[in-house]
Coordinates of C-alpha atoms and ligand atoms in Angstrom, one line a residue:
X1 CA 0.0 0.0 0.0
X2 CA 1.2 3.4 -0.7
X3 CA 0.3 6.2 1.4
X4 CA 0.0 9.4 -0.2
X5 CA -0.7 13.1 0.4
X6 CA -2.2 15.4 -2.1
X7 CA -1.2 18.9 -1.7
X8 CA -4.0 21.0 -4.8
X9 CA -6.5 18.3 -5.0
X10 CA -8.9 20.5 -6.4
X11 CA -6.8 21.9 -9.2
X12 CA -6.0 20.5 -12.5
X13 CA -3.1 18.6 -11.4
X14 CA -4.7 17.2 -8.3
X15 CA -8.0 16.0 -9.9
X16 CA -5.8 13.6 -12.5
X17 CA -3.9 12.9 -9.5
X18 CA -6.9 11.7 -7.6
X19 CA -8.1 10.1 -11.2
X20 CA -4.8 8.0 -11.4
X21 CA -5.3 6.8 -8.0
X22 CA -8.7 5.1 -8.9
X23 CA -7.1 3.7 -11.6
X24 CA -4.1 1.9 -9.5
X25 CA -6.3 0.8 -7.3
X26 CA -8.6 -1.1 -9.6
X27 CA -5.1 -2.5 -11.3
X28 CA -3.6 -4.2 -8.0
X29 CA -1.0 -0.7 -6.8
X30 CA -3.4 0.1 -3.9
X31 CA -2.9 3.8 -3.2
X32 CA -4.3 5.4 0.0
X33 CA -4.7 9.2 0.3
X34 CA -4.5 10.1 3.6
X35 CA -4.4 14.1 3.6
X36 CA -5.7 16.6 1.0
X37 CA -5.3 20.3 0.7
X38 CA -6.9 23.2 -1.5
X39 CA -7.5 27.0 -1.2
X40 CA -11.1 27.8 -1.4
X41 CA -13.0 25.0 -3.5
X42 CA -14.9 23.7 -0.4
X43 CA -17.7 22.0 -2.8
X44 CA -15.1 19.7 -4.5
X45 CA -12.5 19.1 -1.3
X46 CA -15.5 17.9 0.2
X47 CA -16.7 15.6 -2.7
X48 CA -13.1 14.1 -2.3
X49 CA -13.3 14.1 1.2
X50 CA -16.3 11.5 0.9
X51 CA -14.8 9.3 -1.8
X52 CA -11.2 9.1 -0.4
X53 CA -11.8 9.3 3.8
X54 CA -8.2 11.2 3.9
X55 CA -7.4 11.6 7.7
X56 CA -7.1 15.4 7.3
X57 CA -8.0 18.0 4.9
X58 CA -6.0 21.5 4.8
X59 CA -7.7 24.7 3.1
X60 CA -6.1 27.7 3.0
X61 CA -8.6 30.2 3.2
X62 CA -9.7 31.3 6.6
X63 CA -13.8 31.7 5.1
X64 CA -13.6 28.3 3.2
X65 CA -12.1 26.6 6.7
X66 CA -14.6 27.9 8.2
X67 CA -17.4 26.8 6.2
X68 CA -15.9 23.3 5.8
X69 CA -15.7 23.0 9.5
X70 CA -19.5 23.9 9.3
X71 CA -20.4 20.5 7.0
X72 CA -21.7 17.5 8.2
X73 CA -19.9 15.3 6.0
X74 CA -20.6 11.4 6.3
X75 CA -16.6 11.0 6.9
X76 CA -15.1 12.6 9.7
X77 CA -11.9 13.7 9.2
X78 CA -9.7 16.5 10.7
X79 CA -9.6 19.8 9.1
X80 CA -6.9 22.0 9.5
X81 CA -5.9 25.5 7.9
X82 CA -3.3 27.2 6.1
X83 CA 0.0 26.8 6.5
X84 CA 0.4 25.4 9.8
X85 CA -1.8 22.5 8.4
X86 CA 0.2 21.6 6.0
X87 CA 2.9 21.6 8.9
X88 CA 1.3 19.8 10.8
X89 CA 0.9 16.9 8.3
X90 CA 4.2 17.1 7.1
X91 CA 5.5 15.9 10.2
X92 CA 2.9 12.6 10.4
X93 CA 4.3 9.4 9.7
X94 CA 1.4 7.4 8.3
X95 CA 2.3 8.7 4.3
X96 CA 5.5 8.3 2.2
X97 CA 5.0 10.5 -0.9
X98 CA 3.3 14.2 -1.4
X99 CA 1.8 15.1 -4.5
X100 CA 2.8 19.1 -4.7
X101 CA 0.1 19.6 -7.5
X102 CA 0.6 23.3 -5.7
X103 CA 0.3 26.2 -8.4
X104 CA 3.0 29.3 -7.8
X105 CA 4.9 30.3 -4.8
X106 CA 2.5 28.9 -2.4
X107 CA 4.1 25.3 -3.3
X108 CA 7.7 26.6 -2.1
X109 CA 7.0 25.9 1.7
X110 CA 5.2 23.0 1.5
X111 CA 8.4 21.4 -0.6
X112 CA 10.9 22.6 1.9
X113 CA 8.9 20.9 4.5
X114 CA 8.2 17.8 3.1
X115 CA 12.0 17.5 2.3
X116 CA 13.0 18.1 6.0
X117 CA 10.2 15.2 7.0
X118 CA 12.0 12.7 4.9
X119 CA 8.9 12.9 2.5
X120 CA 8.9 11.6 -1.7
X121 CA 8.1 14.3 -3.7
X122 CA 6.4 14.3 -6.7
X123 CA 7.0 17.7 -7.9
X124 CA 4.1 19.0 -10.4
X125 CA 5.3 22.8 -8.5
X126 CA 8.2 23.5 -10.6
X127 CA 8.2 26.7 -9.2
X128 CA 9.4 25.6 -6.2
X129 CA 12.4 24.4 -8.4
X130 CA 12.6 28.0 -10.2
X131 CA 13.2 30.3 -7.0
X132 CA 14.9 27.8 -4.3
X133 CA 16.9 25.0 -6.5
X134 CA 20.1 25.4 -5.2
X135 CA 18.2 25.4 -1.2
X136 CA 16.1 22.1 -2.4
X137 CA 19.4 20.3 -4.4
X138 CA 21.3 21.2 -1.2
X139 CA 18.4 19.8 1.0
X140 CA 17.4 16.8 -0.8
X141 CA 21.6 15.6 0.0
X142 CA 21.1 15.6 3.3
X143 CA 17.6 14.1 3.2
X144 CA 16.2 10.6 2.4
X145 CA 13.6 12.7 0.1
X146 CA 13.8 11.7 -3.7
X147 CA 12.5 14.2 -6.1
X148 CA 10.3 12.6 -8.9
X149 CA 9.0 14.9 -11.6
X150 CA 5.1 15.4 -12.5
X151 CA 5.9 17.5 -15.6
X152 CA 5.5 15.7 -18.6
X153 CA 8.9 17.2 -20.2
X154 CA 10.7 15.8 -17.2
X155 CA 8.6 12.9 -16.4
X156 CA 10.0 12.0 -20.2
X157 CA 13.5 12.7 -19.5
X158 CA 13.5 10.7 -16.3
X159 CA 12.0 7.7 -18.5
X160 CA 14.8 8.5 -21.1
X161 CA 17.4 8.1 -18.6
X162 CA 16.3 5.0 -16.7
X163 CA 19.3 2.2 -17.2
X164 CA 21.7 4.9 -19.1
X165 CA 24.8 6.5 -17.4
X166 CA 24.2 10.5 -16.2
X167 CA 28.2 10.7 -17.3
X168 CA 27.3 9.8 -21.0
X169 CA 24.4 12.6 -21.9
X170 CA 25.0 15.0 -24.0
X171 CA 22.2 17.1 -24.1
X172 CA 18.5 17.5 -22.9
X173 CA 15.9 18.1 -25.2
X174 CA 13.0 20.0 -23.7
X175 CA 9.6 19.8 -26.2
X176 CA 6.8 23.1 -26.0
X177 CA 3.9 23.4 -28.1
X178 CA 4.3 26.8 -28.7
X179 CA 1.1 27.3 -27.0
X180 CA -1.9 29.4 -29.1
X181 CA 0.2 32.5 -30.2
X182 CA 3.2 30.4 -32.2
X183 CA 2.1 32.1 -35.6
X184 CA 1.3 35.6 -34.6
X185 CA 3.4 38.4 -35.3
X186 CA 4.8 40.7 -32.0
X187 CA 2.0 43.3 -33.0
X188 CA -0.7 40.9 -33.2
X189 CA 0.0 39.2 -30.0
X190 CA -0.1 42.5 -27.8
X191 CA -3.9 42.9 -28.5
X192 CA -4.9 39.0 -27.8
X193 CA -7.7 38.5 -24.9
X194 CA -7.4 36.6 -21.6
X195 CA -9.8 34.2 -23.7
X196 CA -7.4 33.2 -26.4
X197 CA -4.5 33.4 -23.8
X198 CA -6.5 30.5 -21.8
X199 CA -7.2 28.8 -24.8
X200 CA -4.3 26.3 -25.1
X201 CA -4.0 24.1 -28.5
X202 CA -3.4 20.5 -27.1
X203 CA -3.2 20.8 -23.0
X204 CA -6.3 21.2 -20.1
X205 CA -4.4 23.4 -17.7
X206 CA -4.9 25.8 -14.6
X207 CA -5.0 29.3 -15.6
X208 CA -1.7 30.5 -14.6
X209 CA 0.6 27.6 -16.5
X210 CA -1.7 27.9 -19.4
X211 CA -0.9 31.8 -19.3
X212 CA 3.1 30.7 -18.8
X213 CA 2.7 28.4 -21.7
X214 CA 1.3 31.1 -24.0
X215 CA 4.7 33.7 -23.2
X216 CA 6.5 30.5 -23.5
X217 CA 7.7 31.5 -19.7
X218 CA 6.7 27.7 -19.1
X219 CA 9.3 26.3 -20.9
X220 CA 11.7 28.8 -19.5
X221 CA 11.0 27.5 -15.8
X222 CA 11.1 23.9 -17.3
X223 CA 15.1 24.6 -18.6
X224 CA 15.6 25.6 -14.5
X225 CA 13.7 22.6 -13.7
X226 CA 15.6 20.2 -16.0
X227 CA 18.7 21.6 -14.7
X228 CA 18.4 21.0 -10.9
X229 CA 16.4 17.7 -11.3
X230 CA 18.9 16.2 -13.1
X231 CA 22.2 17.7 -12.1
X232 CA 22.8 19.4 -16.0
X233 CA 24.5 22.3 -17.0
X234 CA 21.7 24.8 -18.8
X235 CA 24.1 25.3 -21.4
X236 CA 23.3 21.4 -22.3
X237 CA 19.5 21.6 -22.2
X238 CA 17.7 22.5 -25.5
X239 CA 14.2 23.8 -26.8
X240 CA 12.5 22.8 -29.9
X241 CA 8.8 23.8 -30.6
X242 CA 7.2 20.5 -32.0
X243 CA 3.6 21.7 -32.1
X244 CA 1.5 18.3 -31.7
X245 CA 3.1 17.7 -28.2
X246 CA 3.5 14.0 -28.9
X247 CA 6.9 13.7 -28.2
X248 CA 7.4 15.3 -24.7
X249 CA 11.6 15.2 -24.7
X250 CA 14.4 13.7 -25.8
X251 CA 17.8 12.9 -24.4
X252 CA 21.0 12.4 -26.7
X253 CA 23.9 10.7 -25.1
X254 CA 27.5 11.2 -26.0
X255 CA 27.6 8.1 -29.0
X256 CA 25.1 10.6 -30.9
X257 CA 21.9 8.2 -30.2
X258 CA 19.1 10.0 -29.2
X259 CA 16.1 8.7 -27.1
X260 CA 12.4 10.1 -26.7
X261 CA 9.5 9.4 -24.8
X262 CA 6.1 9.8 -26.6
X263 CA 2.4 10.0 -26.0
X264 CA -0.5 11.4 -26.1
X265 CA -1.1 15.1 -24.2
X266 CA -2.4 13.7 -20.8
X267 CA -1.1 14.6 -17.4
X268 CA -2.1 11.3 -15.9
X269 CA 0.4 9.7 -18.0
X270 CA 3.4 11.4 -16.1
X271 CA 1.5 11.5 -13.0
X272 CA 1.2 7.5 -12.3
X273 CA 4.8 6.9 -13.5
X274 CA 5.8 9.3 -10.1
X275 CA 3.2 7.7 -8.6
X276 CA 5.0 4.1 -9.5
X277 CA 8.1 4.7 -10.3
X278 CA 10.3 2.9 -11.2
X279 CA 7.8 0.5 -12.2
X280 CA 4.5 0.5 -14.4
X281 CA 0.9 -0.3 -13.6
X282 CA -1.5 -1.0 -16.6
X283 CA -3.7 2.2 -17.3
X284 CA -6.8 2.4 -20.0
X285 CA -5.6 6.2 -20.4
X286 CA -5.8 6.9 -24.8
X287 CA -2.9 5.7 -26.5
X288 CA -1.1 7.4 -29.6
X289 CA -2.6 6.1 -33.5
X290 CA 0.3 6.3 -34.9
X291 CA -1.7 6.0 -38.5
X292 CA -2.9 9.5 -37.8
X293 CA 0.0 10.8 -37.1
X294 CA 0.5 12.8 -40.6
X295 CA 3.4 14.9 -39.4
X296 CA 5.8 15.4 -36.0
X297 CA 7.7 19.0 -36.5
X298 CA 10.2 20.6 -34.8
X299 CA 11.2 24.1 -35.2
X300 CA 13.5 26.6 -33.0
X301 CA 11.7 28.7 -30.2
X302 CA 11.8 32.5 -31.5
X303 CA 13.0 34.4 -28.7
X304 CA 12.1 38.2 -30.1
X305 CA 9.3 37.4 -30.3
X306 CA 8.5 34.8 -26.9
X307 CA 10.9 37.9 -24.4
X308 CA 9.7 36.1 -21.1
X309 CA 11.6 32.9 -22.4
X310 CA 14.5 35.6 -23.7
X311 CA 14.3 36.7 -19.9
X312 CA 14.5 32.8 -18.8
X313 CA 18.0 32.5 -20.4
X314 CA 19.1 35.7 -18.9
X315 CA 18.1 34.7 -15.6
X316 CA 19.9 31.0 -16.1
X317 CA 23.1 33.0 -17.0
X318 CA 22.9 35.6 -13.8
X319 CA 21.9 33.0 -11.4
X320 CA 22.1 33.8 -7.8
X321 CA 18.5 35.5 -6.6
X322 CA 17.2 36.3 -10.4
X323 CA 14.9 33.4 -11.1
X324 CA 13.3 34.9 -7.7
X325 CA 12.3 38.0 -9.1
X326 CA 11.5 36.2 -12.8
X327 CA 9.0 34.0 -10.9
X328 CA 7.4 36.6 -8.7
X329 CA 7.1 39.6 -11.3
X330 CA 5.8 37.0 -13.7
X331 CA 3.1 35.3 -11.1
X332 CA 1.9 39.2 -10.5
X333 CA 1.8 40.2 -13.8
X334 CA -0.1 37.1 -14.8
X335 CA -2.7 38.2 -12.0
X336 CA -2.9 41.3 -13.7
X337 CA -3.3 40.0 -17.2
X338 CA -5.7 37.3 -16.1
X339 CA -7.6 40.6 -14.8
X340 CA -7.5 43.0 -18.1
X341 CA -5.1 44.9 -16.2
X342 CA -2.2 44.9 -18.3
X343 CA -2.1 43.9 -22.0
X344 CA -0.8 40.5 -22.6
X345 CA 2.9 41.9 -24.1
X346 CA 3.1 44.2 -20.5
X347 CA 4.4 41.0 -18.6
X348 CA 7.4 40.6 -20.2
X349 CA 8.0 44.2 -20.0
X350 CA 6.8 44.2 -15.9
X351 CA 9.0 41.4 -15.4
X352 CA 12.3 43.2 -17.1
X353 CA 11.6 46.2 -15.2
X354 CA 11.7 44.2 -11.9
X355 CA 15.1 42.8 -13.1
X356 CA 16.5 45.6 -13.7
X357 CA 15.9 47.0 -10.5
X358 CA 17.2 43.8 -8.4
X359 CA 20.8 43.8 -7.1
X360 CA 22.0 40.0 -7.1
X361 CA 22.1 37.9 -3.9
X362 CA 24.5 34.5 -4.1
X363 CA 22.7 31.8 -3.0
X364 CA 19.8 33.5 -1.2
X365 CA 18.5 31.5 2.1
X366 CA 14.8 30.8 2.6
X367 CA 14.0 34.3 3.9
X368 CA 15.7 36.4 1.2
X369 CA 13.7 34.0 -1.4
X370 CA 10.5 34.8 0.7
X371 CA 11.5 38.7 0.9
X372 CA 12.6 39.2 -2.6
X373 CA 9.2 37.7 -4.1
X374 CA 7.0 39.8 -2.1
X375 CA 9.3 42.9 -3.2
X376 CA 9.3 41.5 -6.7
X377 CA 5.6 41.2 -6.8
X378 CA 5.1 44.4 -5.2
X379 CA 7.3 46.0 -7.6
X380 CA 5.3 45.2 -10.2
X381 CA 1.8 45.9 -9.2
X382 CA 3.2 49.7 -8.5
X383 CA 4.7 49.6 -12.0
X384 CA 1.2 48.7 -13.7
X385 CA -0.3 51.1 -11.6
X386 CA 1.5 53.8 -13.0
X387 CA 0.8 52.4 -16.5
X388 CA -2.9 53.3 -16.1
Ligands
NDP1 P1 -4.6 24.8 -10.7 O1 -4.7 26.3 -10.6 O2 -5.5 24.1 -11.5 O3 -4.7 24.2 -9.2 C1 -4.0 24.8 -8.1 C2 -4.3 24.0 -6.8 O4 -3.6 24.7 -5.7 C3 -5.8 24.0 -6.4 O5 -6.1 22.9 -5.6 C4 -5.9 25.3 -5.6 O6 -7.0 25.3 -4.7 C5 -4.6 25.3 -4.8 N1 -4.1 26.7 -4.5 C6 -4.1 27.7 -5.4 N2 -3.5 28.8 -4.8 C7 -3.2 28.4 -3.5 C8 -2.6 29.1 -2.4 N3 -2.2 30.3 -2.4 N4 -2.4 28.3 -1.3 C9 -2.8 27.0 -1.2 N5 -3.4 26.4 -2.2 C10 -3.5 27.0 -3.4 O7 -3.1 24.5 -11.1 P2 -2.5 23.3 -12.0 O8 -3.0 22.0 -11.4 O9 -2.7 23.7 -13.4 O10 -0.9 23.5 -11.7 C11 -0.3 23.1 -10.5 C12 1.2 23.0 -10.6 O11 1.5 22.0 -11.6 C13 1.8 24.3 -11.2 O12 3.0 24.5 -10.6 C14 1.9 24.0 -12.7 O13 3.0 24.8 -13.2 C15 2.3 22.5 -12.6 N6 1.9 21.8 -13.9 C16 0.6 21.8 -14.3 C17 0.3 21.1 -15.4 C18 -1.2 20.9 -15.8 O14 -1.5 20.1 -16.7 N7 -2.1 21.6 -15.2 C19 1.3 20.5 -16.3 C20 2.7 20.5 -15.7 C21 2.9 21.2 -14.6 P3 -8.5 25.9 -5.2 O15 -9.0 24.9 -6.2 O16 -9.3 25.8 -3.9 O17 -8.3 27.2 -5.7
MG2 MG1 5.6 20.8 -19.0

């Protein structure tokens, strides 16, 4: 039996999470979830509550905890709030493995935590990775915690890898749509709506990765993902925009041969393989036809055009505290976007003008990374509020 914890059951992430669990356990991998967590969707955290009978739910808002307190739900469980719940679970010893289906900053904490419990992680929070990856790579070495990725780019690589020496790859090949503005031109794209920004080609995504995917910021975060997850240089991890999203990444080893991982474009795929890994549980998730495959392309990532992935590589390069203020100026400028606040081509712009006010810290400790997003994000909503 494996014992699980699902940090963002009611988001995208979390609901395939929950979906793959019902699928190992009709297939003989019995999966127990004993803790749940979500912000303010008390109508679905207490759906799950009644199919899964966790031993604790967390919800982070104050009003939703107390209105969940106020339900008389046929399974009692505990339910705690905010932070200090997920604390307070963290340090339990009746689970191995948390899923951090987490979106943004808020999954930071929770990571650190279940790292210092000793806790599996399977990461779907790769911004966790993005602001504190030198804190969680130095972490995870003194901690019997294993990092396995939810992300379908590094869920592939990881598949990739299995049986191959780390010493003998050459380079990482990271796969991205393109997301719904690949053929625009610069002009066109800084009138688009929040609509066609939310409306992703080939993925079913919460809002803000689905806004990260369209500035191509996504694949940015995935290149400081890649490079902490697996130990890699930046230099040696590529993009290529392959538009169907059947291939999700490739790795090419020093001999020249090159390995891929393919599929269709569904999270639960990547999701049970952290779930399992290293083995493999029957699914009856869709499967590739390859006869209607008509054509697999590959094409480079235009970087005047996609600046917040321009801004990625900058970041890579400057290390230190930047990726702090990249993911902080980008999660507010999102929030304004998402609000018709700020046109769609402002958040690149936002998130340049927060890095070129930021003075470099060397390997900032948990309460600079804390301090410099709040000042990043603060920066930025003062900087749009000038705009208008
Ligand atoms: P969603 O927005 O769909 O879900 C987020 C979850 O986190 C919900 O359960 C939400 O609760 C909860 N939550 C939101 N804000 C807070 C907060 N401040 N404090 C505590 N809980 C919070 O996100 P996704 O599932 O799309 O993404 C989750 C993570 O997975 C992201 O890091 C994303 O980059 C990554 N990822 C997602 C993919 C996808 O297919 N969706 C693919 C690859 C990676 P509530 O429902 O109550 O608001
Ligand atoms: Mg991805």
């Amino acid at each position: 039996m494996k014992n699980i914890a699902v940090l963002g059951s009611t988001g995208s992430i979390g609901r395939n999470t929950l979906e793959v669990v019902r699928n190992l356990n009709r297939n003989g991998f019995p999966v127990s979830v004993k803790y749940i967590s979500a912000n303010s969707n008390v109508e679905l955290l207490s759906q799950q509550i009644e199919e899964f009978k966790p031993k604790a739910a967390v919800i982070f808002n104050e009003a939703s905890f107390i209105e969940l307190k106020s339900r008389s739900l046929n399974h009692k469980c505990e339910i705690l709030c905010g932070q200090a719940g997920i604390n307070e679970i963290a340090s339990r010893d009746d689970f191995e493995l948390v899923v951090n289906a987490l979106v943004g900053f808020s999954g930071l904490i929770p990571t650190i935590e279940a790292i210092k419990h000793g806790k599996d992680i399977a990461l779907a929070n790769k911004e966790s990775l993005v602001v504190a990856g030198e804190l969680i790579y130095s972490m995870l070495r003194e901690s019997k915690s294993h990092l396995l990725p939810i992300d379908s780019e590094h869920s592939a690589i990881l598949q990739c890898l299995q049986g191959e020496p780390i010493a003998e790859v050459s380079r990482l090949i990271l796969t991205a749509s393109g997301g719904p503005f690949r053929e625009l031109s610069k002009e066109e794209m800084s009138s688009v709506t929040v609509a066609q920004a939310l409306k992703h080609p080939n993925w079913v995504m919460g809002n803000k990765i689905t806004i990260d995917s369209a500035t191509l910021m996504n694949k940015g975060f995935e290149i400081i993902e890649a490079k902490w997850l697996f130990n890699i240089e930046a230099d040696s991890i590529d993009v290529l925009i392959h538009p169907q999203s059947i291939i999700h990444s490739m790795v090419e080893f020093s001999d020249g041969s090159v390995k891929a991982q393919l599929g269709v474009p569904d999270m639960k795929v990547p999701i049970q393989y952290a779930l399992t890994y290293p083995g493999r549980v029957k699914s009856d998730f869709p499967r590739i036809d390859f006869k209607q495959l008509k054509n697999l392309t590959f094409d480079e990532p235009d970087l005047e055009k996609f600046e917040c992935l321009k801004l990625a590589y900058d970041v890579i390069k400057s290390g230190g505290s930047y990726p702090i203020v990249l993911n902080g100026a980008n999660e507010a400028a999102i929030d304004l976007f998402l609000k018709e606040k700020i046109r769609f081509t402002d958040i690149p712009a936002l998130i340049k003008s927060a890095m070129d006010k930021h003075e470099n810290h060397v390997s900032p400790s948990l309460e600079n990374i804390v301090s410099i997003d709040s000042w990043s994000r603060k920066f930025v909503y003062d900087s749009a509020a000038e705009l208008v």
